[in-house]
mmCIF file of C-alpha atoms and ligand atoms in Angstrom:
data_model
loop_
_atom_site.group_PDB
_atom_site.id
_atom_site.type_symbol
_atom_site.label_atom_id
_atom_site.label_comp_id
_atom_site.label_asym_id
_atom_site.label_seq_id
_atom_site.Cartn_x
_atom_site.Cartn_y
_atom_site.Cartn_z
ATOM 1 C CA MET A 1 197.329 201.781 158.363
ATOM 2 C CA ASN A 2 195.016 199.712 161.105
ATOM 3 C CA THR A 3 197.110 197.038 163.416
ATOM 4 C CA THR A 4 195.840 195.694 165.653
ATOM 5 C CA ASP A 5 192.298 196.810 165.687
ATOM 6 C CA GLY A 6 190.388 194.800 163.664
ATOM 7 C CA ALA A 7 189.784 196.130 160.972
ATOM 8 C CA PRO A 8 189.955 193.690 158.558
ATOM 9 C CA LEU A 9 191.684 195.212 155.332
ATOM 10 C CA THR A 10 190.578 195.714 151.758
ATOM 11 C CA ALA A 11 191.567 194.136 148.944
ATOM 12 C CA GLU A 12 193.301 197.052 147.782
ATOM 13 C CA GLU A 13 195.331 197.541 150.671
ATOM 14 C CA ILE A 14 195.941 193.927 150.417
ATOM 15 C CA ARG A 15 197.545 194.137 146.724
ATOM 16 C CA ASN A 16 199.195 197.477 147.887
ATOM 17 C CA TRP A 17 201.080 195.375 150.417
ATOM 18 C CA LEU A 18 202.169 192.517 148.184
ATOM 19 C CA LEU A 19 203.108 195.258 145.897
ATOM 20 C CA GLU A 20 205.650 196.614 148.244
ATOM 21 C CA GLU A 21 209.381 196.843 147.562
ATOM 22 C CA ASP A 22 210.779 199.695 150.074
ATOM 23 C CA GLU A 23 212.066 197.550 152.944
ATOM 24 C CA ALA A 24 211.676 200.154 155.320
ATOM 25 C CA ARG A 25 207.590 199.705 154.663
ATOM 26 C CA LEU A 26 207.549 196.557 154.635
ATOM 27 C CA GLU A 27 209.593 196.384 158.560
ATOM 28 C CA THR A 28 206.057 198.007 159.243
ATOM 29 C CA LEU A 29 204.170 195.227 157.448
ATOM 30 C CA TRP A 30 206.340 192.636 159.974
ATOM 31 C CA ARG A 31 205.996 194.849 162.867
ATOM 32 C CA MET A 32 202.273 195.138 162.499
ATOM 33 C CA ALA A 33 201.503 191.128 161.937
ATOM 34 C CA ASP A 34 204.134 190.438 164.979
ATOM 35 C CA ALA A 35 202.320 192.558 167.289
ATOM 36 C CA THR A 36 198.886 190.983 166.070
ATOM 37 C CA ARG A 37 199.957 187.462 166.546
ATOM 38 C CA HIS A 38 201.369 188.480 170.446
ATOM 39 C CA GLN A 39 198.076 189.730 170.961
ATOM 40 C CA HIS A 40 195.975 187.593 170.075
ATOM 41 C CA VAL A 41 198.215 184.242 170.129
ATOM 42 C CA GLY A 42 200.249 185.293 172.583
ATOM 43 C CA ASP A 43 204.255 183.990 172.600
ATOM 44 C CA GLN A 44 203.976 180.499 173.375
ATOM 45 C CA VAL A 45 204.724 178.702 169.762
ATOM 46 C CA HIS A 46 203.130 175.272 169.597
ATOM 47 C CA LEU A 47 204.889 172.483 168.201
ATOM 48 C CA ARG A 48 202.846 169.687 166.671
ATOM 49 C CA GLY A 49 204.439 166.368 166.057
ATOM 50 C CA LEU A 50 204.281 165.557 162.181
ATOM 51 C CA VAL A 51 204.113 161.618 160.895
ATOM 52 C CA GLU A 52 204.042 161.004 157.449
ATOM 53 C CA VAL A 53 202.389 157.927 157.349
ATOM 54 C CA SER A 54 202.238 157.117 153.792
ATOM 55 C CA ASN A 55 203.396 158.378 150.842
ATOM 56 C CA TYR A 56 200.891 156.266 148.425
ATOM 57 C CA CYS A 57 198.610 158.862 146.588
ATOM 58 C CA VAL A 58 195.517 158.389 144.275
ATOM 59 C CA ARG A 59 195.963 162.032 142.943
ATOM 60 C CA ALA A 60 197.737 163.075 140.051
ATOM 61 C CA CYS A 61 198.591 166.777 141.510
ATOM 62 C CA ARG A 62 200.916 168.373 139.164
ATOM 63 C CA TYR A 63 203.342 170.458 141.453
ATOM 64 C CA CYS A 64 203.716 166.924 144.406
ATOM 65 C CA GLY A 65 206.563 164.965 144.109
ATOM 66 C CA VAL A 66 204.718 161.777 145.350
ATOM 67 C CA ASN A 67 201.904 162.511 142.942
ATOM 68 C CA ALA A 68 200.068 158.970 141.470
ATOM 69 C CA GLU A 69 201.949 158.860 138.304
ATOM 70 C CA ARG A 70 205.256 158.913 139.418
ATOM 71 C CA ALA A 71 205.854 155.147 139.217
ATOM 72 C CA GLU A 72 209.541 155.533 140.167
ATOM 73 C CA VAL A 73 208.788 156.534 143.547
ATOM 74 C CA THR A 74 208.868 153.884 146.607
ATOM 75 C CA ARG A 75 205.914 153.949 148.209
ATOM 76 C CA TYR A 76 205.843 153.358 151.628
ATOM 77 C CA ARG A 77 203.007 153.023 154.645
ATOM 78 C CA MET A 78 203.355 152.959 158.126
ATOM 79 C CA GLY A 79 202.104 150.116 160.505
ATOM 80 C CA ARG A 80 199.830 150.768 163.386
ATOM 81 C CA ASP A 81 202.546 149.980 166.112
ATOM 82 C CA GLU A 82 205.225 152.072 164.030
ATOM 83 C CA ILE A 83 202.454 155.028 164.180
ATOM 84 C CA LEU A 84 202.209 154.717 167.905
ATOM 85 C CA ALA A 85 205.101 154.711 168.444
ATOM 86 C CA CYS A 86 205.976 158.196 166.837
ATOM 87 C CA ALA A 87 202.832 159.592 168.881
ATOM 88 C CA ARG A 88 204.502 158.506 172.501
ATOM 89 C CA ARG A 89 207.444 160.048 171.060
ATOM 90 C CA ALA A 90 205.307 163.759 170.755
ATOM 91 C CA ALA A 91 203.528 162.990 174.231
ATOM 92 C CA GLU A 92 207.153 162.182 176.125
ATOM 93 C CA MET A 93 208.683 165.383 174.178
ATOM 94 C CA GLY A 94 205.122 167.445 175.814
ATOM 95 C CA PHE A 95 203.861 168.071 171.965
ATOM 96 C CA GLY A 96 199.683 168.834 172.476
ATOM 97 C CA THR A 97 199.389 167.653 168.805
ATOM 98 C CA VAL A 98 199.889 164.574 166.537
ATOM 99 C CA VAL A 99 199.781 165.406 162.890
ATOM 100 C CA MET A 100 199.140 162.117 160.859
ATOM 101 C CA GLN A 101 199.839 163.353 157.051
ATOM 102 C CA ALA A 102 199.827 161.363 153.601
ATOM 103 C CA GLY A 103 198.954 160.836 150.071
ATOM 104 C CA GLU A 104 194.757 160.250 149.868
ATOM 105 C CA ASP A 105 195.643 156.243 150.056
ATOM 106 C CA TYR A 106 192.576 154.551 150.355
ATOM 107 C CA GLY A 107 195.039 152.014 151.649
ATOM 108 C CA LEU A 108 194.879 153.601 154.890
ATOM 109 C CA SER A 109 191.073 152.721 155.592
ATOM 110 C CA GLY A 110 188.540 154.719 157.450
ATOM 111 C CA THR A 111 188.830 152.343 160.495
ATOM 112 C CA PHE A 112 192.204 151.637 160.809
ATOM 113 C CA ILE A 113 192.854 155.685 161.233
ATOM 114 C CA ALA A 114 189.724 155.196 163.175
ATOM 115 C CA ASP A 115 191.122 152.846 165.361
ATOM 116 C CA VAL A 116 194.846 154.663 165.508
ATOM 117 C CA ILE A 117 193.214 158.010 166.358
ATOM 118 C CA ARG A 118 191.918 156.473 169.431
ATOM 119 C CA GLU A 119 194.974 154.397 170.081
ATOM 120 C CA ILE A 120 196.830 158.236 170.339
ATOM 121 C CA LYS A 121 193.615 159.147 172.657
ATOM 122 C CA LYS A 122 195.016 156.397 175.162
ATOM 123 C CA ILE A 123 198.653 157.837 175.242
ATOM 124 C CA GLY A 124 198.411 161.302 176.239
ATOM 125 C CA ASP A 125 196.583 164.317 176.306
ATOM 126 C CA MET A 126 196.888 165.618 172.780
ATOM 127 C CA ALA A 127 195.083 167.329 169.937
ATOM 128 C CA VAL A 128 194.889 164.778 166.300
ATOM 129 C CA THR A 129 195.028 166.642 163.360
ATOM 130 C CA LEU A 130 194.856 164.576 160.150
ATOM 131 C CA SER A 131 196.039 165.832 156.657
ATOM 132 C CA LEU A 132 194.780 162.597 154.232
ATOM 133 C CA GLY A 133 193.267 164.126 151.220
ATOM 134 C CA GLU A 134 190.104 164.739 149.701
ATOM 135 C CA ARG A 135 188.444 161.257 151.950
ATOM 136 C CA PRO A 136 184.656 160.854 151.176
ATOM 137 C CA ASP A 137 182.562 161.969 154.425
ATOM 138 C CA ALA A 138 181.907 158.876 155.744
ATOM 139 C CA ASP A 139 185.450 158.234 156.662
ATOM 140 C CA THR A 140 186.004 161.480 157.695
ATOM 141 C CA LEU A 141 183.074 161.193 159.782
ATOM 142 C CA LEU A 142 184.288 158.240 161.611
ATOM 143 C CA TRP A 143 187.378 159.615 162.165
ATOM 144 C CA LYS A 144 185.495 162.945 164.218
ATOM 145 C CA GLU A 145 183.264 160.215 166.483
ATOM 146 C CA ALA A 146 186.990 158.381 167.300
ATOM 147 C CA GLY A 147 188.343 161.954 168.212
ATOM 148 C CA ALA A 148 190.129 163.370 165.609
ATOM 149 C CA ASN A 149 190.123 167.241 166.242
ATOM 150 C CA ARG A 150 191.334 168.940 163.304
ATOM 151 C CA TYR A 151 191.597 168.862 159.123
ATOM 152 C CA LEU A 152 194.108 170.938 157.139
ATOM 153 C CA LEU A 153 193.604 170.556 153.275
ATOM 154 C CA ARG A 154 195.271 173.262 151.649
ATOM 155 C CA PHE A 155 193.069 174.487 148.911
ATOM 156 C CA GLU A 156 196.516 175.623 146.659
ATOM 157 C CA THR A 157 194.456 178.456 144.723
ATOM 158 C CA SER A 158 191.506 180.553 144.624
ATOM 159 C CA ASP A 159 191.742 180.799 141.240
ATOM 160 C CA PRO A 160 189.103 178.001 139.704
ATOM 161 C CA GLU A 161 190.727 177.825 136.356
ATOM 162 C CA LEU A 162 194.189 177.878 137.954
ATOM 163 C CA TYR A 163 193.689 175.166 140.254
ATOM 164 C CA ARG A 164 191.507 172.627 137.433
ATOM 165 C CA LYS A 165 195.208 173.072 135.531
ATOM 166 C CA ILE A 166 196.997 171.835 138.720
ATOM 167 C CA HIS A 167 195.207 169.559 140.452
ATOM 168 C CA PRO A 168 192.874 167.007 137.997
ATOM 169 C CA ASP A 169 189.495 166.304 139.192
ATOM 170 C CA ARG A 170 189.348 161.769 140.112
ATOM 171 C CA GLY A 171 186.794 159.478 139.382
ATOM 172 C CA GLY A 172 184.414 161.572 137.489
ATOM 173 C CA LEU A 173 184.188 163.566 140.669
ATOM 174 C CA VAL A 174 184.969 167.676 140.259
ATOM 175 C CA SER A 175 187.886 168.025 143.180
ATOM 176 C CA ASP A 176 186.420 171.469 145.007
ATOM 177 C CA ARG A 177 188.326 171.436 148.268
ATOM 178 C CA ILE A 178 186.559 174.598 149.310
ATOM 179 C CA ALA A 179 183.477 173.314 149.595
ATOM 180 C CA HIS A 180 185.354 170.234 151.371
ATOM 181 C CA LEU A 181 186.747 172.314 153.846
ATOM 182 C CA ARG A 182 183.066 174.113 154.728
ATOM 183 C CA ARG A 183 181.642 170.222 155.146
ATOM 184 C CA LEU A 184 184.559 169.411 157.991
ATOM 185 C CA ARG A 185 183.555 172.607 159.902
ATOM 186 C CA ALA A 186 180.271 170.873 160.036
ATOM 187 C CA MET A 187 181.705 168.279 160.793
ATOM 188 C CA GLY A 188 183.158 169.669 164.008
ATOM 189 C CA TYR A 189 186.980 169.816 162.987
ATOM 190 C CA GLU A 190 188.980 172.564 163.206
ATOM 191 C CA ILE A 191 189.883 173.137 159.479
ATOM 192 C CA GLY A 192 193.334 174.637 157.883
ATOM 193 C CA GLY A 193 193.315 175.613 154.516
ATOM 194 C CA GLY A 194 196.689 177.557 152.670
ATOM 195 C CA VAL A 195 198.412 178.001 149.253
ATOM 196 C CA MET A 196 201.589 177.705 147.537
ATOM 197 C CA VAL A 197 203.008 180.783 146.213
ATOM 198 C CA GLY A 198 204.851 180.894 143.118
ATOM 199 C CA ILE A 199 202.195 178.964 141.275
ATOM 200 C CA PRO A 200 203.342 179.304 137.792
ATOM 201 C CA GLY A 201 199.991 181.390 136.683
ATOM 202 C CA GLN A 202 199.737 182.941 139.782
ATOM 203 C CA SER A 203 199.358 186.623 140.180
ATOM 204 C CA VAL A 204 199.337 189.064 142.453
ATOM 205 C CA GLU A 205 195.455 189.270 142.085
ATOM 206 C CA THR A 206 194.799 185.790 142.838
ATOM 207 C CA LEU A 207 196.940 186.134 146.342
ATOM 208 C CA VAL A 208 194.975 188.862 147.058
ATOM 209 C CA ASN A 209 191.773 186.413 146.726
ATOM 210 C CA ASP A 210 193.431 183.670 148.634
ATOM 211 C CA ILE A 211 193.598 185.843 151.443
ATOM 212 C CA LEU A 212 190.328 187.241 151.488
ATOM 213 C CA LEU A 213 188.885 183.588 151.111
ATOM 214 C CA PHE A 214 190.942 182.586 154.155
ATOM 215 C CA ARG A 215 188.855 185.435 156.150
ATOM 216 C CA GLU A 216 186.206 184.285 154.195
ATOM 217 C CA LEU A 217 186.426 180.815 155.285
ATOM 218 C CA ASP A 218 186.949 182.010 159.354
ATOM 219 C CA LEU A 219 190.373 179.500 158.900
ATOM 220 C CA ASP A 220 191.481 178.213 162.067
ATOM 221 C CA MET A 221 195.039 177.103 160.632
ATOM 222 C CA ILE A 222 196.745 178.703 157.489
ATOM 223 C CA GLY A 223 199.787 177.046 155.738
ATOM 224 C CA VAL A 224 201.394 178.925 153.175
ATOM 225 C CA GLY A 225 204.571 178.009 151.894
ATOM 226 C CA PRO A 226 206.575 178.926 148.629
ATOM 227 C CA TYR A 227 206.188 176.437 145.880
ATOM 228 C CA ILE A 228 208.896 174.323 145.018
ATOM 229 C CA PRO A 229 209.673 172.972 141.912
ATOM 230 C CA HIS A 230 209.706 169.366 141.510
ATOM 231 C CA PRO A 231 211.680 168.647 138.396
ATOM 232 C CA ALA A 232 210.223 165.591 138.034
ATOM 233 C CA THR A 233 206.664 166.908 138.232
ATOM 234 C CA PRO A 234 204.645 168.444 135.015
ATOM 235 C CA LEU A 235 204.352 171.822 136.978
ATOM 236 C CA ALA A 236 208.366 172.032 136.881
ATOM 237 C CA ASP A 237 208.405 172.105 132.773
ATOM 238 C CA PRO A 238 207.776 175.691 131.643
ATOM 239 C CA GLU A 239 206.731 174.619 128.149
ATOM 240 C CA ARG A 240 203.258 173.071 129.635
ATOM 241 C CA PHE A 241 202.912 175.678 133.018
ATOM 242 C CA PRO A 242 204.343 178.954 131.362
ATOM 243 C CA PRO A 243 204.744 182.168 134.108
ATOM 244 C CA LEU A 244 202.523 184.565 133.210
ATOM 245 C CA PRO A 245 203.671 187.063 131.113
ATOM 246 C CA GLY A 246 204.782 190.822 131.541
ATOM 247 C CA GLY A 247 205.723 190.544 135.109
ATOM 248 C CA ARG A 248 202.578 189.585 136.068
ATOM 249 C CA GLN A 249 204.006 185.537 137.545
ATOM 250 C CA VAL A 250 204.115 186.338 141.375
ATOM 251 C CA LEU A 251 208.128 184.672 142.426
ATOM 252 C CA ALA A 252 208.021 182.320 144.947
ATOM 253 C CA THR A 253 210.188 184.578 147.103
ATOM 254 C CA GLU A 254 210.917 184.602 150.581
ATOM 255 C CA THR A 255 209.925 187.654 151.068
ATOM 256 C CA MET A 256 206.453 187.076 149.145
ATOM 257 C CA VAL A 257 206.070 184.160 151.344
ATOM 258 C CA CYS A 258 206.116 186.675 154.819
ATOM 259 C CA LYS A 259 203.827 189.082 152.871
ATOM 260 C CA VAL A 260 200.916 186.496 152.123
ATOM 261 C CA LEU A 261 202.045 185.262 156.231
ATOM 262 C CA SER A 262 201.716 188.433 157.554
ATOM 263 C CA LEU A 263 198.971 189.565 156.048
ATOM 264 C CA ALA A 264 196.728 186.093 156.776
ATOM 265 C CA ARG A 265 198.062 187.267 160.032
ATOM 266 C CA LEU A 266 196.292 190.601 160.033
ATOM 267 C CA MET A 267 193.088 189.468 158.263
ATOM 268 C CA CYS A 268 192.543 185.977 161.109
ATOM 269 C CA PRO A 269 193.765 187.084 163.924
ATOM 270 C CA GLU A 270 193.165 184.324 166.069
ATOM 271 C CA ALA A 271 194.232 181.702 163.338
ATOM 272 C CA ASN A 272 197.395 179.482 164.180
ATOM 273 C CA LEU A 273 199.745 180.025 161.255
ATOM 274 C CA PRO A 274 203.250 177.270 161.076
ATOM 275 C CA SER A 275 205.824 178.629 159.629
ATOM 276 C CA THR A 276 206.734 175.871 157.178
ATOM 277 C CA THR A 277 209.113 173.830 155.802
ATOM 278 C CA ALA A 278 209.047 174.957 152.482
ATOM 279 C CA LEU A 279 209.940 178.537 153.944
ATOM 280 C CA ALA A 280 212.891 176.913 156.123
ATOM 281 C CA THR A 281 213.821 175.401 152.967
ATOM 282 C CA ILE A 282 214.306 178.798 150.821
ATOM 283 C CA ASN A 283 216.503 180.006 153.131
ATOM 284 C CA ARG A 284 217.765 177.433 155.296
ATOM 285 C CA GLU A 285 219.928 179.973 157.785
ATOM 286 C CA SER A 286 216.627 181.870 158.827
ATOM 287 C CA GLY A 287 213.657 180.992 156.678
ATOM 288 C CA ARG A 288 211.364 179.356 159.780
ATOM 289 C CA ALA A 289 212.409 182.698 162.456
ATOM 290 C CA HIS A 290 211.642 185.123 159.668
ATOM 291 C CA GLY A 291 207.821 183.294 159.404
ATOM 292 C CA LEU A 292 207.810 183.217 163.410
ATOM 293 C CA VAL A 293 208.500 186.857 163.896
ATOM 294 C CA ARG A 294 206.283 187.950 160.925
ATOM 295 C CA GLY A 295 203.031 186.434 161.722
ATOM 296 C CA ALA A 296 203.512 182.757 162.975
ATOM 297 C CA ASN A 297 202.965 181.019 165.979
ATOM 298 C CA ILE A 298 203.266 177.308 165.203
ATOM 299 C CA VAL A 299 206.354 174.789 164.158
ATOM 300 C CA MET A 300 205.671 170.746 162.950
ATOM 301 C CA PRO A 301 208.358 169.172 164.107
ATOM 302 C CA ASN A 302 208.989 166.071 161.803
ATOM 303 C CA LEU A 303 208.672 162.600 163.751
ATOM 304 C CA THR A 304 208.425 160.538 160.809
ATOM 305 C CA PRO A 305 211.116 157.925 160.986
ATOM 306 C CA PRO A 306 214.267 158.433 158.705
ATOM 307 C CA GLN A 307 213.903 155.566 156.330
ATOM 308 C CA TYR A 308 210.209 156.577 155.718
ATOM 309 C CA ARG A 309 211.258 160.990 155.362
ATOM 310 C CA VAL A 310 213.642 160.520 152.438
ATOM 311 C CA LEU A 311 210.444 159.284 150.487
ATOM 312 C CA TYR A 312 208.314 161.277 151.130
ATOM 313 C CA GLU A 313 209.781 163.585 148.918
ATOM 314 C CA ILE A 314 206.977 166.342 147.759
ATOM 315 C CA TYR A 315 209.840 169.045 146.590
ATOM 316 C CA PRO A 316 213.061 168.435 146.532
ATOM 317 C CA ALA A 317 215.918 169.342 148.992
ATOM 318 C CA LYS A 318 213.396 169.641 151.958
ATOM 319 C CA ALA A 319 215.134 171.271 154.792
ATOM 320 C CA GLY A 320 215.521 168.144 157.497
ATOM 321 C CA ILE A 321 214.853 165.147 155.736
ATOM 322 C CA HIS A 322 218.333 163.723 156.850
ATOM 323 C CA GLU A 323 217.869 164.782 159.934
ATOM 324 C CA THR A 324 217.238 162.820 162.968
ATOM 325 C CA ALA A 325 213.499 163.496 165.021
ATOM 326 C CA GLU A 326 215.961 164.924 167.847
ATOM 327 C CA ILE A 327 218.201 167.272 166.268
ATOM 328 C CA GLY A 328 215.284 168.403 164.041
ATOM 329 C CA ILE A 329 213.677 169.075 167.327
ATOM 330 C CA GLU A 330 216.606 170.401 169.329
ATOM 331 C CA LYS A 331 217.656 173.143 166.128
ATOM 332 C CA ILE A 332 214.080 174.271 167.021
ATOM 333 C CA ARG A 333 213.741 174.784 170.547
ATOM 334 C CA LYS A 334 217.034 176.650 170.857
ATOM 335 C CA GLN A 335 215.384 178.462 167.525
ATOM 336 C CA LEU A 336 212.733 179.672 170.043
ATOM 337 C CA ALA A 337 215.114 180.818 173.066
ATOM 338 C CA ASP A 338 217.089 183.054 170.843
ATOM 339 C CA LEU A 339 213.765 184.662 169.783
ATOM 340 C CA GLY A 340 212.239 184.995 172.937
ATOM 341 C CA ARG A 341 209.609 182.644 172.369
ATOM 342 C CA ILE A 342 208.186 179.763 174.806
ATOM 343 C CA PRO A 343 207.240 176.447 173.665
ATOM 344 C CA GLY A 344 203.559 175.644 173.752
ATOM 345 C CA MET A 345 201.855 174.405 176.508
ATOM 346 C CA GLY A 346 198.362 172.143 175.938
ATOM 347 C CA HIS A 347 196.806 171.388 172.508
ATOM 348 C CA GLY A 348 196.867 174.333 171.600
ATOM 349 C CA SER A 349 193.908 175.164 169.771
ATOM 350 C CA ARG A 350 191.763 177.882 168.190
ATOM 351 C CA GLN A 351 190.997 180.383 170.546
ATOM 352 C CA ARG A 352 187.711 182.023 169.400
ATOM 353 C CA ARG A 353 187.006 185.656 171.390
HETATM 354 N N1 5AD B 401 206.292 172.097 146.598
HETATM 355 C C1 5AD B 401 206.295 173.722 147.145
HETATM 356 N N2 5AD B 401 205.147 172.725 148.399
HETATM 357 C C2 5AD B 401 204.374 171.764 148.231
HETATM 358 N N3 5AD B 401 203.618 170.962 148.558
HETATM 359 C C3 5AD B 401 202.652 170.102 147.421
HETATM 360 N N4 5AD B 401 203.651 170.374 146.401
HETATM 361 C C4 5AD B 401 204.847 170.748 146.767
HETATM 362 C C5 5AD B 401 205.924 171.847 145.739
HETATM 363 N N5 5AD B 401 206.291 171.183 144.854
HETATM 364 C C6 5AD B 401 202.388 171.224 149.589
HETATM 365 C C7 5AD B 401 200.735 171.384 148.984
HETATM 366 C C8 5AD B 401 199.969 170.407 149.746
HETATM 367 C C9 5AD B 401 201.248 170.932 151.075
HETATM 368 C C10 5AD B 401 201.003 169.197 151.507
HETATM 369 O O1 5AD B 401 202.386 170.360 150.484
HETATM 370 O O2 5AD B 401 200.921 172.698 149.236
HETATM 371 O O3 5AD B 401 198.809 171.052 150.163
#
């Protein structure tokens, strides 16, 4: 089978890899993904400073711990100066990107975010990535003009029926994140999509289509992590959301997540792929390192102030939730050194060849 010649895998080949259980053959998959990563994006690991700016959200996503229907969650929204203080720390630590992530929070107005983007750009030569939900085009256009570079919006699953079940529409508007990503690309953003692995109702065939869609959309960034049930959310209730019967349900295992990550690398060789916090959460010892040697080239250290970080609990027992930024970053730098990888220089944008 091809490794780094760029010929895409067929749906059948992807399916077979997802079903592969032989450890020795899986080693071949990891090696191909790692070689493709080395050849196309090199040994630098770009660090993106993540700031979780608000946990308010208008959406009722069935999987998410901070969904709008959870009245018991204490909500926070960071102020301009608090966000800028985090961005300054990102610059001091030499990161090339600041990521502002939040629920879909209209309390973060279009003009507020635009102003913060402009201020971040004055701090240093950093890219700005936004992950603020399905905002109207008027907002995302404003933010692009203010200097934002990238937008993250995982489509979660390519199966429209499953998507509708786990991600209800809102305000009479059909949620179509795939169309949304296409519009963001047309506005000039680098676009990031991705999926959760192991959603109740997800089959291997669904995952095959997810991976084919990564390539069809020509994603610049792809986030893949395990689905981690949050007990206070509807999706964690097997009566309401039963697993697929007959052994067809995809399990949220580290191996399955790594298979999807490796296949994403083989299908989208130039994409920036993070080794996600959710992967580090299901294997605290070595989840992050495994991601980095099976296709990933990005890590997103969390710079959210500790008093807010504990409230951004989209799933339980999130890795690093009680850590200071310094300790988290020290650990990451040590892991990179152990793997013979180097912290990235510059913005770490997608390079087209
Ligand atoms: N488990 C794993 N990932 C989750 N996300 C949201 N809730 C969960 C969960 N329970 C992911 C979604 C979302 C991203 C910000 O976090 O993929 O797009």
